[in-house]
Amino acid sequence: MKLSVPFIPDPGYADFLAQHVSALASIYFPLDTETVMDARVRSAISSHADTGETDRLNALLKSLRPVDKYVLANTRFVHPDLYSNPVKTGAFLNRIAQMDDATGIKGIVVADAYLVNALDQTAHHIIPKLSIIPGVNSMIDSREKFLAWMDLIHGTRFKLPDRLIPDRSLNRDLNRLETLAREVRRTLPG
């Protein structure tokens, strides 16, 4: 069994993960942006998004190149301006594209369907390379919720997810988890 773990932009932690890369399935992390895009504590590496911060993050991620990397954009509450501001959505995708060139980015973890559509509408060149992973805040606990997300993603230029993060409530209901797992295996490639 391999682990999916959060990535913290700390050199010691990055070295630790690099020593255990064979045990990692994926890492996930937020980007330090003007607009809060993730549901985790903000990184202290920089107080704002800039090229230097992205370069520092890329340097830390280089030793983890074989590991799948996901950017967190999984907040359930996005400022409405982001949906209609192509400058902000474009800047977010530009950072992901820069990181993809340097270290490889597999996808974006999201919880907001409107954000998925807003990002897709930018027509950014990176979109067809990225998968959308509905995060735990998407609360996927049924076949219907899973299929609704797959329909949404299928209607965009993003790739379908190669993994799913089910709702925590299924930890206590293994029959429902098994039913959802069967649907996921039948629907998702690989």
C-alpha atoms as an extended CHARMM CRD file, in Angstrom:
* protein
*
       190  EXT
         1         1  MET       CA              0.0000000000        0.0000000000        0.0000000000  PROA      1               0.0000000000
         2         2  LYS       CA              1.3010000000        3.4450000000       -0.9290000000  PROA      2               0.0000000000
         3         3  LEU       CA              0.4280000000        6.6700000000        0.8430000000  PROA      3               0.0000000000
         4         4  SER       CA             -0.9610000000       10.0180000000       -0.2810000000  PROA      4               0.0000000000
         5         5  VAL       CA              0.4580000000       12.6720000000        2.0150000000  PROA      5               0.0000000000
         6         6  PRO       CA              0.3980000000       16.4440000000        2.3470000000  PROA      6               0.0000000000
         7         7  PHE       CA              3.5000000000       18.2800000000        1.2020000000  PROA      7               0.0000000000
         8         8  ILE       CA              4.8330000000       21.0920000000        3.3600000000  PROA      8               0.0000000000
         9         9  PRO       CA              7.4760000000       23.3500000000        1.7640000000  PROA      9               0.0000000000
        10        10  ASP       CA             10.1550000000       22.5340000000        4.3190000000  PROA      10              0.0000000000
        11        11  PRO       CA             13.5720000000       21.2770000000        3.1490000000  PROA      11              0.0000000000
        12        12  GLY       CA             13.8490000000       18.7100000000        5.9530000000  PROA      12              0.0000000000
        13        13  TYR       CA             10.4000000000       17.3200000000        5.2370000000  PROA      13              0.0000000000
        14        14  ALA       CA             11.1140000000       17.2240000000        1.4890000000  PROA      14              0.0000000000
        15        15  ASP       CA             14.3160000000       15.2560000000        2.1800000000  PROA      15              0.0000000000
        16        16  PHE       CA             12.4030000000       12.8470000000        4.4200000000  PROA      16              0.0000000000
        17        17  LEU       CA              9.8100000000       12.2260000000        1.6940000000  PROA      17              0.0000000000
        18        18  ALA       CA             12.5570000000       11.7910000000       -0.9240000000  PROA      18              0.0000000000
        19        19  GLN       CA             14.0830000000        9.0390000000        1.2310000000  PROA      19              0.0000000000
        20        20  HSD       CA             10.7040000000        7.2660000000        1.2690000000  PROA      20              0.0000000000
        21        21  VAL       CA              9.5830000000        7.9740000000       -2.2980000000  PROA      21              0.0000000000
        22        22  SER       CA              8.8810000000        4.2800000000       -2.9690000000  PROA      22              0.0000000000
        23        23  ALA       CA              6.1490000000        4.3780000000       -0.3060000000  PROA      23              0.0000000000
        24        24  LEU       CA              4.3680000000        7.3910000000       -1.8310000000  PROA      24              0.0000000000
        25        25  ALA       CA              1.4380000000        7.2620000000       -4.2350000000  PROA      25              0.0000000000
        26        26  SER       CA              0.9870000000       11.0250000000       -4.2940000000  PROA      26              0.0000000000
        27        27  ILE       CA              1.5200000000       14.3160000000       -2.5380000000  PROA      27              0.0000000000
        28        28  TYR       CA             -0.7900000000       17.2890000000       -2.4050000000  PROA      28              0.0000000000
        29        29  PHE       CA             -0.1740000000       20.9110000000       -1.5140000000  PROA      29              0.0000000000
        30        30  PRO       CA             -1.6610000000       24.3960000000       -1.8000000000  PROA      30              0.0000000000
        31        31  LEU       CA             -0.2320000000       27.2150000000       -3.8590000000  PROA      31              0.0000000000
        32        32  ASP       CA              0.3430000000       30.4460000000       -1.9800000000  PROA      32              0.0000000000
        33        33  THR       CA             -2.0410000000       32.6770000000       -3.8990000000  PROA      33              0.0000000000
        34        34  GLU       CA             -3.8060000000       35.9610000000       -3.2520000000  PROA      34              0.0000000000
        35        35  THR       CA             -7.1520000000       34.1430000000       -3.2540000000  PROA      35              0.0000000000
        36        36  VAL       CA             -7.4400000000       31.2620000000       -0.7790000000  PROA      36              0.0000000000
        37        37  MET       CA             -7.9810000000       28.1810000000       -2.9340000000  PROA      37              0.0000000000
        38        38  ASP       CA             -7.4630000000       25.3740000000       -0.4500000000  PROA      38              0.0000000000
        39        39  ALA       CA             -9.0120000000       24.2190000000        2.7980000000  PROA      39              0.0000000000
        40        40  ARG       CA             -5.7000000000       23.7840000000        4.6250000000  PROA      40              0.0000000000
        41        41  VAL       CA             -3.5250000000       26.0610000000        6.6960000000  PROA      41              0.0000000000
        42        42  ARG       CA             -1.6340000000       28.5510000000        4.5520000000  PROA      42              0.0000000000
        43        43  SER       CA              2.0680000000       28.0340000000        3.9560000000  PROA      43              0.0000000000
        44        44  ALA       CA              4.4810000000       30.4220000000        5.6260000000  PROA      44              0.0000000000
        45        45  ILE       CA              6.9950000000       30.1470000000        2.7650000000  PROA      45              0.0000000000
        46        46  SER       CA              5.7620000000       33.4210000000        1.2810000000  PROA      46              0.0000000000
        47        47  SER       CA              3.1410000000       36.0270000000        2.0440000000  PROA      47              0.0000000000
        48        48  HSD       CA              2.1170000000       36.2950000000       -1.6000000000  PROA      48              0.0000000000
        49        49  ALA       CA              2.4210000000       34.4830000000       -4.8890000000  PROA      49              0.0000000000
        50        50  ASP       CA              5.5500000000       35.3110000000       -6.8090000000  PROA      50              0.0000000000
        51        51  THR       CA              8.0060000000       33.6440000000       -9.1530000000  PROA      51              0.0000000000
        52        52  GLY       CA             10.5360000000       33.1780000000       -6.3550000000  PROA      52              0.0000000000
        53        53  GLU       CA              8.0390000000       31.2550000000       -4.2320000000  PROA      53              0.0000000000
        54        54  THR       CA              7.1810000000       28.9940000000       -7.1680000000  PROA      54              0.0000000000
        55        55  ASP       CA             10.8860000000       28.4250000000       -7.8660000000  PROA      55              0.0000000000
        56        56  ARG       CA             11.5120000000       27.5030000000       -4.2020000000  PROA      56              0.0000000000
        57        57  LEU       CA              8.5730000000       25.0880000000       -4.2340000000  PROA      57              0.0000000000
        58        58  ASN       CA              9.7770000000       23.5330000000       -7.5110000000  PROA      58              0.0000000000
        59        59  ALA       CA             13.2760000000       23.0650000000       -6.0560000000  PROA      59              0.0000000000
        60        60  LEU       CA             11.8280000000       21.1810000000       -3.0820000000  PROA      60              0.0000000000
        61        61  LEU       CA              9.6160000000       19.0320000000       -5.3240000000  PROA      61              0.0000000000
        62        62  LYS       CA             12.3690000000       18.0160000000       -7.7840000000  PROA      62              0.0000000000
        63        63  SER       CA             13.4730000000       15.0380000000       -5.6800000000  PROA      63              0.0000000000
        64        64  LEU       CA              9.8570000000       13.8270000000       -5.6950000000  PROA      64              0.0000000000
        65        65  ARG       CA              9.4650000000       13.8900000000       -9.4880000000  PROA      65              0.0000000000
        66        66  PRO       CA              8.2980000000       10.2330000000       -9.7470000000  PROA      66              0.0000000000
        67        67  VAL       CA              5.4540000000       10.8820000000       -7.2710000000  PROA      67              0.0000000000
        68        68  ASP       CA              2.0540000000       12.1230000000       -8.5190000000  PROA      68              0.0000000000
        69        69  LYS       CA              1.5400000000       15.7390000000       -7.4440000000  PROA      69              0.0000000000
        70        70  TYR       CA             -1.7930000000       17.4600000000       -6.8980000000  PROA      70              0.0000000000
        71        71  VAL       CA             -2.4790000000       21.1360000000       -6.2620000000  PROA      71              0.0000000000
        72        72  LEU       CA             -5.1620000000       21.8220000000       -3.6640000000  PROA      72              0.0000000000
        73        73  ALA       CA             -8.0240000000       24.0750000000       -4.7090000000  PROA      73              0.0000000000
        74        74  ASN       CA            -10.4850000000       22.3550000000       -2.4270000000  PROA      74              0.0000000000
        75        75  THR       CA            -12.0470000000       25.1420000000       -0.4540000000  PROA      75              0.0000000000
        76        76  ARG       CA            -15.8390000000       25.0990000000       -0.4980000000  PROA      76              0.0000000000
        77        77  PHE       CA            -16.0140000000       28.8870000000       -0.3420000000  PROA      77              0.0000000000
        78        78  VAL       CA            -14.3380000000       30.7500000000       -3.1880000000  PROA      78              0.0000000000
        79        79  HSD       CA            -14.6510000000       34.5150000000       -3.5300000000  PROA      79              0.0000000000
        80        80  PRO       CA            -17.2140000000       35.0740000000       -6.3300000000  PROA      80              0.0000000000
        81        81  ASP       CA            -14.7910000000       37.3650000000       -8.1760000000  PROA      81              0.0000000000
        82        82  LEU       CA            -12.6180000000       34.3630000000       -8.9980000000  PROA      82              0.0000000000
        83        83  TYR       CA            -15.3300000000       32.7590000000      -11.1350000000  PROA      83              0.0000000000
        84        84  SER       CA            -15.4890000000       35.7160000000      -13.4990000000  PROA      84              0.0000000000
        85        85  ASN       CA            -11.9480000000       37.0710000000      -13.3010000000  PROA      85              0.0000000000
        86        86  PRO       CA             -9.8350000000       35.4800000000      -16.0560000000  PROA      86              0.0000000000
        87        87  VAL       CA             -6.7360000000       37.2800000000      -14.7700000000  PROA      87              0.0000000000
        88        88  LYS       CA             -6.9240000000       35.4370000000      -11.4200000000  PROA      88              0.0000000000
        89        89  THR       CA             -7.8940000000       32.0510000000      -12.8510000000  PROA      89              0.0000000000
        90        90  GLY       CA             -5.2380000000       32.4430000000      -15.5420000000  PROA      90              0.0000000000
        91        91  ALA       CA             -2.5770000000       33.3310000000      -12.9660000000  PROA      91              0.0000000000
        92        92  PHE       CA             -3.4670000000       30.2260000000      -10.9320000000  PROA      92              0.0000000000
        93        93  LEU       CA             -3.1960000000       28.0190000000      -14.0250000000  PROA      93              0.0000000000
        94        94  ASN       CA              0.0390000000       29.7410000000      -15.1180000000  PROA      94              0.0000000000
        95        95  ARG       CA              1.6210000000       28.7620000000      -11.7910000000  PROA      95              0.0000000000
        96        96  ILE       CA              0.4660000000       25.1740000000      -12.2480000000  PROA      96              0.0000000000
        97        97  ALA       CA              1.8490000000       25.1290000000      -15.8130000000  PROA      97              0.0000000000
        98        98  GLN       CA              5.2050000000       26.4760000000      -14.5990000000  PROA      98              0.0000000000
        99        99  MET       CA              5.3120000000       23.7910000000      -11.9030000000  PROA      99              0.0000000000
       100       100  ASP       CA              4.2780000000       21.1070000000      -14.3770000000  PROA      100             0.0000000000
       101       101  ASP       CA              7.2150000000       22.0300000000      -16.6050000000  PROA      101             0.0000000000
       102       102  ALA       CA              9.6190000000       21.8240000000      -13.6690000000  PROA      102             0.0000000000
       103       103  THR       CA              8.3420000000       18.8870000000      -11.6110000000  PROA      103             0.0000000000
       104       104  GLY       CA              5.2030000000       17.4150000000      -13.1820000000  PROA      104             0.0000000000
       105       105  ILE       CA              1.7170000000       18.1610000000      -11.8580000000  PROA      105             0.0000000000
       106       106  LYS       CA             -0.9100000000       15.4500000000      -12.2570000000  PROA      106             0.0000000000
       107       107  GLY       CA             -4.0390000000       17.3650000000      -11.2940000000  PROA      107             0.0000000000
       108       108  ILE       CA             -6.0590000000       19.6340000000       -9.0580000000  PROA      108             0.0000000000
       109       109  VAL       CA             -8.0480000000       18.5840000000       -5.9790000000  PROA      109             0.0000000000
       110       110  VAL       CA            -11.3080000000       20.5580000000       -5.9060000000  PROA      110             0.0000000000
       111       111  ALA       CA            -14.6000000000       20.8050000000       -4.0280000000  PROA      111             0.0000000000
       112       112  ASP       CA            -16.3290000000       23.4860000000       -6.0990000000  PROA      112             0.0000000000
       113       113  ALA       CA            -17.9800000000       22.6430000000       -9.4150000000  PROA      113             0.0000000000
       114       114  TYR       CA            -18.2070000000       26.3180000000      -10.3550000000  PROA      114             0.0000000000
       115       115  LEU       CA            -14.4450000000       26.6370000000       -9.9580000000  PROA      115             0.0000000000
       116       116  VAL       CA            -13.8960000000       23.6760000000      -12.2970000000  PROA      116             0.0000000000
       117       117  ASN       CA            -16.0060000000       25.3990000000      -14.9540000000  PROA      117             0.0000000000
       118       118  ALA       CA            -14.3120000000       28.7780000000      -14.4000000000  PROA      118             0.0000000000
       119       119  LEU       CA            -10.8730000000       27.2120000000      -14.8390000000  PROA      119             0.0000000000
       120       120  ASP       CA            -12.0000000000       25.3210000000      -17.9390000000  PROA      120             0.0000000000
       121       121  GLN       CA            -13.3960000000       28.4950000000      -19.5180000000  PROA      121             0.0000000000
       122       122  THR       CA             -9.9340000000       30.0740000000      -19.5040000000  PROA      122             0.0000000000
       123       123  ALA       CA             -8.9500000000       27.7210000000      -22.3680000000  PROA      123             0.0000000000
       124       124  HSD       CA             -5.4950000000       27.5320000000      -20.7580000000  PROA      124             0.0000000000
       125       125  HSD       CA             -3.1040000000       25.1170000000      -22.4900000000  PROA      125             0.0000000000
       126       126  ILE       CA             -2.4190000000       23.1700000000      -19.2580000000  PROA      126             0.0000000000
       127       127  ILE       CA             -6.0410000000       22.0600000000      -18.7420000000  PROA      127             0.0000000000
       128       128  PRO       CA             -6.0330000000       18.9320000000      -20.9720000000  PROA      128             0.0000000000
       129       129  LYS       CA             -2.9390000000       17.6660000000      -19.1090000000  PROA      129             0.0000000000
       130       130  LEU       CA             -4.5820000000       17.8850000000      -15.6670000000  PROA      130             0.0000000000
       131       131  SER       CA             -7.0690000000       15.6310000000      -13.9650000000  PROA      131             0.0000000000
       132       132  ILE       CA             -9.6980000000       16.9460000000      -11.5900000000  PROA      132             0.0000000000
       133       133  ILE       CA             -9.9390000000       15.0650000000       -8.2950000000  PROA      133             0.0000000000
       134       134  PRO       CA            -13.0890000000       15.7830000000       -6.2770000000  PROA      134             0.0000000000
       135       135  GLY       CA            -11.7130000000       16.2310000000       -2.7570000000  PROA      135             0.0000000000
       136       136  VAL       CA            -13.0780000000       15.0950000000        0.5670000000  PROA      136             0.0000000000
       137       137  ASN       CA            -15.0160000000       18.3740000000        0.8280000000  PROA      137             0.0000000000
       138       138  SER       CA            -17.0180000000       17.2240000000       -2.2220000000  PROA      138             0.0000000000
       139       139  MET       CA            -18.5850000000       14.6960000000        0.1660000000  PROA      139             0.0000000000
       140       140  ILE       CA            -18.9190000000       11.8920000000       -2.3880000000  PROA      140             0.0000000000
       141       141  ASP       CA            -20.8050000000        9.2290000000       -0.4720000000  PROA      141             0.0000000000
       142       142  SER       CA            -23.0670000000        7.7840000000       -3.1490000000  PROA      142             0.0000000000
       143       143  ARG       CA            -23.1150000000        6.5710000000       -6.7250000000  PROA      143             0.0000000000
       144       144  GLU       CA            -25.2360000000        9.5750000000       -7.7120000000  PROA      144             0.0000000000
       145       145  LYS       CA            -22.8020000000       12.1410000000       -6.3170000000  PROA      145             0.0000000000
       146       146  PHE       CA            -19.9020000000       10.3290000000       -7.9510000000  PROA      146             0.0000000000
       147       147  LEU       CA            -21.6390000000       10.2410000000      -11.3450000000  PROA      147             0.0000000000
       148       148  ALA       CA            -22.6200000000       13.9210000000      -11.0560000000  PROA      148             0.0000000000
       149       149  TRP       CA            -18.9490000000       14.8270000000      -10.6050000000  PROA      149             0.0000000000
       150       150  MET       CA            -17.9050000000       12.5860000000      -13.5010000000  PROA      150             0.0000000000
       151       151  ASP       CA            -20.5270000000       14.2450000000      -15.7450000000  PROA      151             0.0000000000
       152       152  LEU       CA            -19.2340000000       17.6770000000      -14.7460000000  PROA      152             0.0000000000
       153       153  ILE       CA            -15.5990000000       16.7830000000      -15.4360000000  PROA      153             0.0000000000
       154       154  HSD       CA            -16.4740000000       14.9960000000      -18.6780000000  PROA      154             0.0000000000
       155       155  GLY       CA            -18.0530000000       18.2640000000      -19.8950000000  PROA      155             0.0000000000
       156       156  THR       CA            -14.7140000000       20.0680000000      -19.5200000000  PROA      156             0.0000000000
       157       157  ARG       CA            -11.2970000000       19.6820000000      -21.1290000000  PROA      157             0.0000000000
       158       158  PHE       CA             -9.8510000000       18.2600000000      -17.8930000000  PROA      158             0.0000000000
       159       159  LYS       CA             -9.0200000000       14.5740000000      -17.5670000000  PROA      159             0.0000000000
       160       160  LEU       CA            -11.1950000000       12.3140000000      -15.4550000000  PROA      160             0.0000000000
       161       161  PRO       CA             -9.6620000000       11.4560000000      -12.0840000000  PROA      161             0.0000000000
       162       162  ASP       CA             -7.5040000000        8.3890000000      -11.6730000000  PROA      162             0.0000000000
       163       163  ARG       CA             -8.4770000000        8.1680000000       -8.0190000000  PROA      163             0.0000000000
       164       164  LEU       CA            -11.3580000000        9.1630000000       -5.7780000000  PROA      164             0.0000000000
       165       165  ILE       CA            -11.5260000000       10.5850000000       -2.2770000000  PROA      165             0.0000000000
       166       166  PRO       CA            -14.7750000000        9.2930000000       -0.7460000000  PROA      166             0.0000000000
       167       167  ASP       CA            -16.6010000000       11.0510000000        2.0530000000  PROA      167             0.0000000000
       168       168  ARG       CA            -15.3990000000       10.2110000000        5.5550000000  PROA      168             0.0000000000
       169       169  SER       CA            -18.8660000000        8.9620000000        6.5340000000  PROA      169             0.0000000000
       170       170  LEU       CA            -18.2120000000        5.8380000000        4.4440000000  PROA      170             0.0000000000
       171       171  ASN       CA            -15.4860000000        4.8120000000        6.9050000000  PROA      171             0.0000000000
       172       172  ARG       CA            -18.3500000000        3.6750000000        9.1370000000  PROA      172             0.0000000000
       173       173  ASP       CA            -20.5080000000        2.1290000000        6.4000000000  PROA      173             0.0000000000
       174       174  LEU       CA            -18.4690000000       -0.4490000000        4.5310000000  PROA      174             0.0000000000
       175       175  ASN       CA            -21.4320000000       -1.6680000000        2.4460000000  PROA      175             0.0000000000
       176       176  ARG       CA            -21.9380000000        1.8060000000        0.9490000000  PROA      176             0.0000000000
       177       177  LEU       CA            -18.1740000000        2.1660000000        0.4840000000  PROA      177             0.0000000000
       178       178  GLU       CA            -18.0670000000       -1.1510000000       -1.3910000000  PROA      178             0.0000000000
       179       179  THR       CA            -20.9880000000       -0.0900000000       -3.6170000000  PROA      179             0.0000000000
       180       180  LEU       CA            -19.2470000000        3.1960000000       -4.4360000000  PROA      180             0.0000000000
       181       181  ALA       CA            -15.9360000000        1.4050000000       -5.0740000000  PROA      181             0.0000000000
       182       182  ARG       CA            -17.6250000000       -0.9030000000       -7.6130000000  PROA      182             0.0000000000
       183       183  GLU       CA            -19.0860000000        2.0920000000       -9.4670000000  PROA      183             0.0000000000
       184       184  VAL       CA            -15.7250000000        3.8670000000       -9.4700000000  PROA      184             0.0000000000
       185       185  ARG       CA            -13.9330000000        0.8050000000      -10.8620000000  PROA      185             0.0000000000
       186       186  ARG       CA            -16.5530000000        0.4490000000      -13.5850000000  PROA      186             0.0000000000
       187       187  THR       CA            -16.4560000000        4.1380000000      -14.5580000000  PROA      187             0.0000000000
       188       188  LEU       CA            -12.8690000000        5.3390000000      -14.2440000000  PROA      188             0.0000000000
       189       189  PRO       CA            -10.1000000000        4.2850000000      -16.5840000000  PROA      189             0.0000000000
       190       190  GLY       CA             -7.3170000000        2.1840000000      -15.0740000000  PROA      190             0.0000000000
